[in-house]
Amino acid sequence: MEYTPISPFMRPISHAHLRVIERPEASVPGKPVNKWELLRELSKAQAAFGVTERDLTVLQGLLSFFPDDALGGNAEMVVFPSNKTVCERLNGMPCSTMRRHLSRLVEAGLLMRRDSPNGKRYVRKHGDERVTFGFDLSPLYCRAEEIARAAEAVREAEDHVRRIREIVSLMRRDLAALAEFGQEMLPGLGLWDQLRDKAALTARALRRKLSIEDLSAYRANLETLLDQARNLIDGPETEDMNTNDARFERHHHTSNKDSIDIEPALEKGEAAADAPDADTGKIEADVEQPDTRRVPKIPLHLVIAGCPSLKTFYQGDIRHWHQLFDAACHVRPAMGISASAWAEAQRCMGPEQASIVVVAMLERFAEIKSPGGYLRALTSKAAAGEFSCGPMVMALMSRRSAA
């Protein structure tokens, strides 16, 4: 029969406790940890530790009895409130409910009971020595690094889902645009109705919270339809149209000579180029809101032609706007642009135009001192309706022609 260790008051000690007790000293945090920040991290990673929001509410109540904001250091991490006091702190939670949540926290290895011989919680002093009976918070402190890693893994997974969701949303918009374009180029084909129907069904599905598996399935399906449509309409007539678009864009943007350079005033560090670039943005809702942004007027092939450096850092094909977005997501961290700056740029510019800005910045990366601050400055101009990505691309095209 397997032996189960017990505490002095005959309560079983969980195996999670044993793992904490046997944990080598090197894994214990070397500095105090803010108890409320640690609780927030645990709340983010609660599924990994098998605890619920109600369990964490009880843990929050216990932490409120600890006098310091930081766990660790030389302070003893034992709190000893009575059950009645704990329940009062938890706005009158029934004692039986509170004990049930406490047991879950203990079983999860986040708390440890230090019971007195009679099961009461109190402090006893023997001269200069102090003996405390109650709930020991040191297991929570010892697992601070583990909790932080688990919380970061959750954030990375959430970011991955958001990115796939945005890509599917852009693919849906690409599909609808190709359906309209294809109907004009090659009228009468049933494929265009199929594309429109698929775009509408995808938009309806994106109103719900979809799993990563569902989003990946939509992405693969849309990818197939987009390639099928693009292969069908890519031909001499389309190339002529692209050429005409390019001439129109060049005429439109060269008519304003002050817009040829990439925001020269900002290159000198003015405006918000040196703005803080910390990841302080809030997580956006997972449910997609109605999207009224339009695809940029500048042709995608001009963006790719003006930004050849992108191919050095991104090996995938870029035939659609959602693929440019994926490429921008790929190079953005390496450029030192924070997730919050990137999210704000997408909100104000739209994901396609924000992607154009990022790949254009990559082309002149050596000349930009603070890419994150620079992007925030352009985002502020876009929010005020004073920015267009067209001059950036055309300036890059002009530089390549002059080289």
Coordinates of C-alpha atoms in Angstrom, one line a residue:
M1 CA 0.0 0.0 0.0
E2 CA 1.3 3.5 -0.9
Y3 CA 2.3 5.6 2.0
T4 CA 0.6 9.0 2.3
P5 CA 2.4 11.5 4.5
I6 CA 0.2 13.4 7.0
S7 CA 0.5 16.7 8.7
P8 CA 0.6 17.0 12.5
F9 CA -3.2 17.4 12.7
M10 CA -3.7 14.1 10.6
R11 CA -4.4 15.9 7.3
P12 CA -2.9 14.2 4.2
I13 CA -0.1 16.1 2.5
S14 CA -0.6 16.2 -1.2
H15 CA 2.0 15.0 -3.7
A16 CA 2.0 18.6 -5.1
H17 CA 3.3 19.6 -1.6
L18 CA 6.0 17.0 -1.7
R19 CA 7.2 18.4 -5.1
V20 CA 7.4 21.8 -3.5
I21 CA 9.2 20.6 -0.4
E22 CA 11.7 18.5 -2.4
R23 CA 12.3 21.4 -4.9
P24 CA 16.0 22.3 -5.0
E25 CA 16.8 25.7 -3.6
A26 CA 18.0 26.9 -7.0
S27 CA 14.5 27.0 -8.3
V28 CA 13.2 29.3 -5.5
P29 CA 12.9 32.9 -6.6
G30 CA 16.0 34.9 -5.5
K31 CA 14.1 38.1 -4.8
P32 CA 10.7 39.1 -3.3
V33 CA 7.7 38.8 -5.6
N34 CA 4.7 41.1 -5.5
K35 CA 1.8 39.0 -4.2
W36 CA -0.8 40.7 -6.4
E37 CA 1.2 40.4 -9.6
L38 CA 1.8 36.8 -8.8
L39 CA -2.0 36.3 -8.2
R40 CA -2.7 37.9 -11.7
E41 CA -0.1 35.6 -13.3
L42 CA -1.8 32.6 -11.6
S43 CA -5.2 33.8 -12.7
K44 CA -3.9 33.8 -16.3
A45 CA -2.4 30.3 -15.9
Q46 CA -5.1 28.8 -13.7
A47 CA -6.0 25.9 -16.0
A48 CA -2.4 24.7 -15.8
F49 CA -2.7 24.4 -12.0
G50 CA -6.2 23.0 -11.9
V51 CA -7.7 25.9 -10.0
T52 CA -10.8 28.0 -10.6
E53 CA -11.7 31.6 -10.3
R54 CA -13.5 30.9 -7.0
D55 CA -10.4 29.1 -5.7
L56 CA -8.4 32.2 -6.6
T57 CA -10.9 34.4 -4.8
V58 CA -10.2 32.5 -1.6
L59 CA -6.4 32.7 -2.3
Q60 CA -6.8 36.5 -2.8
G61 CA -8.5 36.7 0.6
L62 CA -5.7 34.8 2.3
L63 CA -3.1 37.0 0.6
S64 CA -4.9 40.1 2.0
F65 CA -4.0 38.9 5.5
F66 CA -0.3 38.9 4.6
P67 CA 0.9 42.4 5.8
D68 CA 3.5 43.0 3.1
D69 CA 2.9 43.4 -0.7
A70 CA 5.9 41.2 -1.5
L71 CA 6.4 37.5 -0.7
G72 CA 9.9 36.3 0.1
G73 CA 12.8 38.0 1.8
N74 CA 13.1 37.2 5.5
A75 CA 9.4 37.5 6.3
E76 CA 7.6 34.5 7.5
M77 CA 4.9 33.7 5.0
V78 CA 2.2 32.2 7.3
V79 CA -1.2 33.7 7.8
F80 CA -3.5 32.5 10.5
P81 CA -7.0 33.9 10.2
S82 CA -9.9 31.9 11.5
N83 CA -12.5 30.4 9.2
K84 CA -15.0 33.0 10.3
T85 CA -12.6 35.9 9.6
V86 CA -11.7 34.5 6.1
C87 CA -15.4 34.2 5.2
E88 CA -16.1 37.7 6.4
R89 CA -13.2 38.9 4.2
L90 CA -14.8 37.0 1.3
N91 CA -18.1 38.9 1.6
G92 CA -19.9 36.2 3.6
M93 CA -18.9 33.1 1.6
P94 CA -20.3 30.0 3.3
C95 CA -17.7 28.3 5.5
S96 CA -18.2 25.0 3.9
T97 CA -17.6 26.5 0.4
M98 CA -14.5 28.3 1.7
R99 CA -13.1 25.1 3.1
R100 CA -13.7 23.3 -0.2
H101 CA -11.8 25.9 -2.2
L102 CA -9.0 25.9 0.4
S103 CA -8.6 22.2 0.0
R104 CA -8.3 22.6 -3.8
L105 CA -5.5 25.2 -3.3
V106 CA -3.7 22.9 -0.9
E107 CA -4.1 20.0 -3.3
A108 CA -2.7 22.1 -6.1
G109 CA 0.4 22.8 -4.1
L110 CA -0.2 26.5 -3.8
L111 CA -0.7 26.5 0.0
M112 CA 0.5 24.4 2.8
R113 CA -1.3 23.8 6.1
R114 CA 0.8 24.3 9.3
D115 CA -1.6 22.9 11.9
S116 CA -1.3 23.3 15.6
P117 CA -2.0 20.2 17.8
N118 CA -5.6 21.3 18.3
G119 CA -6.1 22.4 14.7
K120 CA -6.4 26.1 15.6
R121 CA -4.5 28.9 13.9
Y122 CA -2.5 31.2 16.1
V123 CA 1.0 32.6 16.9
R124 CA 3.0 31.4 19.9
K125 CA 6.1 33.0 21.2
H126 CA 8.9 31.3 23.1
G127 CA 11.3 34.1 24.1
D128 CA 12.7 35.4 20.8
E129 CA 11.3 32.5 18.8
R130 CA 7.9 32.8 17.1
V131 CA 5.9 29.7 16.0
T132 CA 2.9 30.3 13.7
F133 CA 0.2 27.9 12.9
G134 CA -2.0 28.6 9.8
F135 CA -1.6 28.6 6.1
D136 CA 1.9 28.8 4.7
L137 CA 2.2 30.9 1.5
S138 CA 5.7 29.8 0.7
P139 CA 4.7 27.1 -1.8
L140 CA 3.1 29.9 -3.9
Y141 CA 6.3 31.9 -3.6
C142 CA 8.4 28.9 -4.5
R143 CA 6.4 28.3 -7.7
A144 CA 6.5 32.0 -8.8
E145 CA 8.8 31.2 -11.8
E146 CA 6.7 28.2 -12.8
I147 CA 3.6 30.3 -12.6
A148 CA 5.2 33.1 -14.7
R149 CA 6.3 30.6 -17.4
A150 CA 2.8 29.0 -17.5
A151 CA 1.2 32.5 -17.8
E152 CA 3.5 33.4 -20.6
A153 CA 2.7 30.2 -22.4
V154 CA -1.0 31.1 -22.2
R155 CA -0.4 34.5 -23.6
E156 CA 1.6 33.1 -26.5
A157 CA -1.3 30.7 -27.2
E158 CA -3.8 33.5 -27.1
D159 CA -1.6 35.6 -29.4
H160 CA -1.4 32.8 -31.8
V161 CA -5.2 32.4 -31.9
R162 CA -5.6 36.1 -32.4
R163 CA -3.1 36.1 -35.2
I164 CA -4.8 33.1 -37.0
R165 CA -8.2 34.8 -36.5
E166 CA -7.0 38.0 -38.1
I167 CA -5.5 36.1 -41.0
V168 CA -8.7 34.3 -41.6
S169 CA -10.6 37.6 -41.4
L170 CA -8.2 39.1 -44.0
M171 CA -8.6 36.0 -46.2
R172 CA -12.3 36.4 -46.1
R173 CA -12.0 40.0 -47.3
D174 CA -9.5 38.9 -50.0
L175 CA -12.0 36.3 -51.1
A176 CA -14.9 38.8 -51.3
A177 CA -12.7 41.3 -53.2
L178 CA -11.5 38.6 -55.7
A179 CA -15.1 37.5 -56.3
E180 CA -16.0 41.1 -57.3
F181 CA -12.9 41.5 -59.4
G182 CA -13.3 38.1 -61.0
Q183 CA -16.9 38.8 -61.9
E184 CA -15.8 41.9 -63.8
M185 CA -12.8 40.1 -65.5
L186 CA -14.5 36.8 -66.3
P187 CA -18.2 37.2 -65.9
G188 CA -20.6 34.2 -65.8
L189 CA -18.4 31.7 -63.9
G190 CA -20.1 30.0 -60.9
L191 CA -16.8 30.2 -58.9
W192 CA -17.5 33.8 -58.1
D193 CA -20.8 33.0 -56.4
Q194 CA -19.0 30.3 -54.5
L195 CA -16.4 32.7 -53.3
R196 CA -19.0 35.2 -52.2
D197 CA -21.0 32.6 -50.3
K198 CA -17.8 31.3 -48.6
A199 CA -16.9 34.8 -47.6
A200 CA -20.3 35.4 -46.1
L201 CA -20.3 32.1 -44.2
T202 CA -16.8 32.8 -42.9
A203 CA -17.8 36.3 -41.7
R204 CA -20.8 34.7 -39.9
A205 CA -18.5 32.1 -38.3
L206 CA -16.1 34.7 -37.1
R207 CA -18.7 36.2 -34.9
R208 CA -18.3 33.2 -32.6
K209 CA -15.3 32.2 -30.5
L210 CA -13.6 29.6 -32.6
S211 CA -10.9 27.1 -31.5
I212 CA -7.5 27.0 -33.1
E213 CA -8.5 23.8 -34.9
D214 CA -11.6 25.5 -36.4
L215 CA -9.6 28.6 -37.4
S216 CA -6.9 26.4 -39.0
A217 CA -9.5 24.5 -41.0
Y218 CA -11.0 27.8 -42.3
R219 CA -7.6 29.1 -43.2
A220 CA -6.7 26.0 -45.2
N221 CA -10.1 26.1 -47.0
L222 CA -9.8 29.7 -47.8
E223 CA -6.2 29.4 -49.0
T224 CA -7.3 26.8 -51.5
L225 CA -10.1 29.0 -52.9
L226 CA -7.9 32.1 -53.0
D227 CA -5.2 30.3 -55.0
Q228 CA -7.8 28.8 -57.3
A229 CA -9.3 32.3 -58.0
R230 CA -6.0 34.0 -58.3
N231 CA -4.6 31.4 -60.8
L232 CA -7.8 31.8 -62.8
I233 CA -7.7 35.6 -63.1
D234 CA -3.9 36.1 -63.3
G235 CA -3.4 36.7 -67.0
P236 CA -2.5 39.4 -69.6
E237 CA -5.6 41.4 -68.9
T238 CA -4.8 41.5 -65.2
E239 CA -1.2 42.5 -65.8
D240 CA -2.4 45.4 -67.9
M241 CA -4.7 46.5 -65.1
N242 CA -1.9 46.3 -62.6
T243 CA 0.3 48.4 -64.9
N244 CA -2.5 51.0 -65.2
D245 CA -2.9 51.0 -61.4
A246 CA 0.8 51.5 -60.9
R247 CA 0.8 54.5 -63.3
F248 CA -2.2 55.9 -61.5
E249 CA -0.6 55.6 -58.1
R250 CA 2.7 57.1 -59.3
H251 CA 0.8 60.1 -60.9
H252 CA -1.3 60.6 -57.8
H253 CA 1.6 60.5 -55.3
T254 CA 4.2 62.4 -57.3
S255 CA 1.8 65.2 -57.6
N256 CA 2.5 65.9 -53.9
K257 CA 6.3 66.2 -53.7
D258 CA 6.3 66.8 -50.0
S259 CA 5.0 63.2 -49.5
I260 CA 7.7 61.4 -51.3
D261 CA 10.0 60.8 -48.3
I262 CA 8.9 58.6 -45.4
E263 CA 7.7 61.3 -43.0
P264 CA 11.0 63.2 -42.9
A265 CA 10.1 65.2 -39.8
L266 CA 9.7 62.0 -37.8
E267 CA 13.1 60.7 -39.1
K268 CA 14.6 63.5 -36.9
G269 CA 13.0 62.2 -33.8
E270 CA 10.1 64.7 -33.6
A271 CA 6.5 64.0 -32.7
A272 CA 6.3 60.6 -31.0
A273 CA 9.3 58.8 -32.5
D274 CA 10.8 58.3 -29.0
A275 CA 7.5 57.4 -27.4
P276 CA 7.6 54.5 -24.9
D277 CA 7.2 51.1 -26.6
A278 CA 6.2 48.9 -23.6
D279 CA 3.7 46.1 -24.0
T280 CA 0.8 47.7 -22.1
G281 CA -2.0 47.2 -24.6
K282 CA -5.2 45.4 -23.4
I283 CA -6.1 42.1 -24.9
E284 CA -8.8 42.6 -27.5
A285 CA -12.0 40.7 -27.5
D286 CA -12.0 37.4 -29.3
V287 CA -15.2 38.1 -31.1
E288 CA -14.7 39.9 -34.3
Q289 CA -16.5 43.3 -34.7
P290 CA -18.0 44.6 -37.9
D291 CA -15.1 45.6 -40.2
T292 CA -15.7 48.5 -42.5
R293 CA -12.0 49.1 -43.5
R294 CA -11.2 48.9 -47.2
V295 CA -8.3 47.1 -48.9
P296 CA -5.6 49.7 -49.7
K297 CA -5.8 51.3 -53.1
I298 CA -2.2 50.7 -53.9
P299 CA -1.7 47.3 -55.7
L300 CA -0.1 44.6 -53.6
H301 CA 2.5 43.8 -56.3
L302 CA 3.8 47.3 -56.0
V303 CA 4.3 46.9 -52.3
I304 CA 6.3 43.7 -52.9
A305 CA 8.3 45.3 -55.7
G306 CA 9.2 48.3 -53.5
C307 CA 10.1 46.2 -50.4
P308 CA 12.5 43.4 -51.7
S309 CA 14.2 43.1 -48.3
L310 CA 11.1 41.3 -47.1
K311 CA 12.0 38.2 -49.1
T312 CA 15.2 37.9 -47.1
F313 CA 13.3 37.5 -43.8
Y314 CA 10.1 35.8 -45.0
Q315 CA 10.2 32.9 -47.4
G316 CA 6.5 32.4 -48.0
D317 CA 4.5 33.4 -51.0
I318 CA 2.8 36.8 -50.9
R319 CA 0.0 36.9 -53.4
H320 CA -2.8 38.2 -51.1
W321 CA -3.1 40.8 -48.4
H322 CA -3.4 38.2 -45.6
Q323 CA 0.0 36.8 -46.6
L324 CA 1.5 40.3 -46.4
F325 CA 0.0 40.5 -42.9
D326 CA 1.5 37.2 -41.9
A327 CA 4.9 38.4 -43.2
A328 CA 4.6 41.6 -41.1
C329 CA 3.7 39.6 -38.0
H330 CA 6.8 37.5 -38.7
V331 CA 9.3 40.4 -39.0
R332 CA 7.7 42.8 -36.4
P333 CA 9.3 41.3 -33.2
A334 CA 12.8 41.2 -34.8
M335 CA 12.4 44.9 -35.7
G336 CA 11.8 45.7 -32.0
I337 CA 8.2 46.7 -32.4
S338 CA 6.1 45.8 -29.4
A339 CA 2.8 43.8 -29.6
S340 CA 0.9 46.8 -28.2
A341 CA 2.3 49.2 -30.9
W342 CA 1.4 46.7 -33.6
A343 CA -2.1 46.2 -32.2
E344 CA -2.7 49.9 -32.1
A345 CA -1.4 50.3 -35.7
Q346 CA -3.8 47.7 -36.9
R347 CA -6.7 49.3 -35.0
C348 CA -6.1 52.8 -36.5
M349 CA -4.8 51.9 -40.0
G350 CA -6.3 48.5 -40.7
P351 CA -4.2 45.3 -40.8
E352 CA -3.4 45.7 -44.5
Q353 CA -2.1 49.3 -44.3
A354 CA -0.3 48.5 -41.0
S355 CA 1.4 45.6 -42.7
I356 CA 2.5 47.9 -45.6
V357 CA 4.0 50.3 -43.1
V358 CA 6.0 47.6 -41.3
V359 CA 7.5 46.1 -44.5
A360 CA 8.3 49.6 -45.7
M361 CA 10.0 50.4 -42.5
L362 CA 12.0 47.1 -42.9
E363 CA 13.3 48.4 -46.2
R364 CA 14.7 51.5 -44.4
F365 CA 15.4 49.8 -41.1
A366 CA 18.9 51.1 -40.8
E367 CA 17.7 54.7 -41.0
I368 CA 15.0 54.5 -38.3
K369 CA 16.3 54.9 -34.8
S370 CA 13.2 53.8 -32.9
P371 CA 11.0 51.5 -35.0
G372 CA 8.4 51.1 -32.2
G373 CA 8.2 54.9 -31.6
Y374 CA 8.2 55.6 -35.3
L375 CA 5.2 53.2 -35.9
R376 CA 3.3 54.8 -32.9
A377 CA 3.9 58.3 -34.5
L378 CA 2.5 57.1 -37.8
T379 CA -0.4 55.5 -36.0
S380 CA -1.2 58.8 -34.3
K381 CA -1.2 60.5 -37.8
A382 CA -3.5 57.7 -39.1
A383 CA -5.9 58.1 -36.2
A384 CA -6.1 61.8 -37.1
G385 CA -6.8 61.0 -40.7
E386 CA -3.4 62.5 -41.8
F387 CA -1.6 59.5 -43.1
S388 CA -1.6 57.3 -46.2
C389 CA 0.8 54.4 -46.9
G390 CA 0.9 55.1 -50.6
P391 CA 3.7 57.8 -50.4
M392 CA 5.9 55.4 -48.4
V393 CA 5.7 52.7 -51.1
M394 CA 6.1 55.1 -54.0
A395 CA 9.1 56.8 -52.3
L396 CA 10.7 53.3 -52.0
M397 CA 10.0 52.7 -55.7
S398 CA 11.5 56.0 -56.6
R399 CA 14.7 55.2 -54.6
R400 CA 15.0 51.9 -56.4
S401 CA 14.6 53.6 -59.8
A402 CA 17.2 56.2 -59.0
A403 CA 19.7 53.6 -57.7

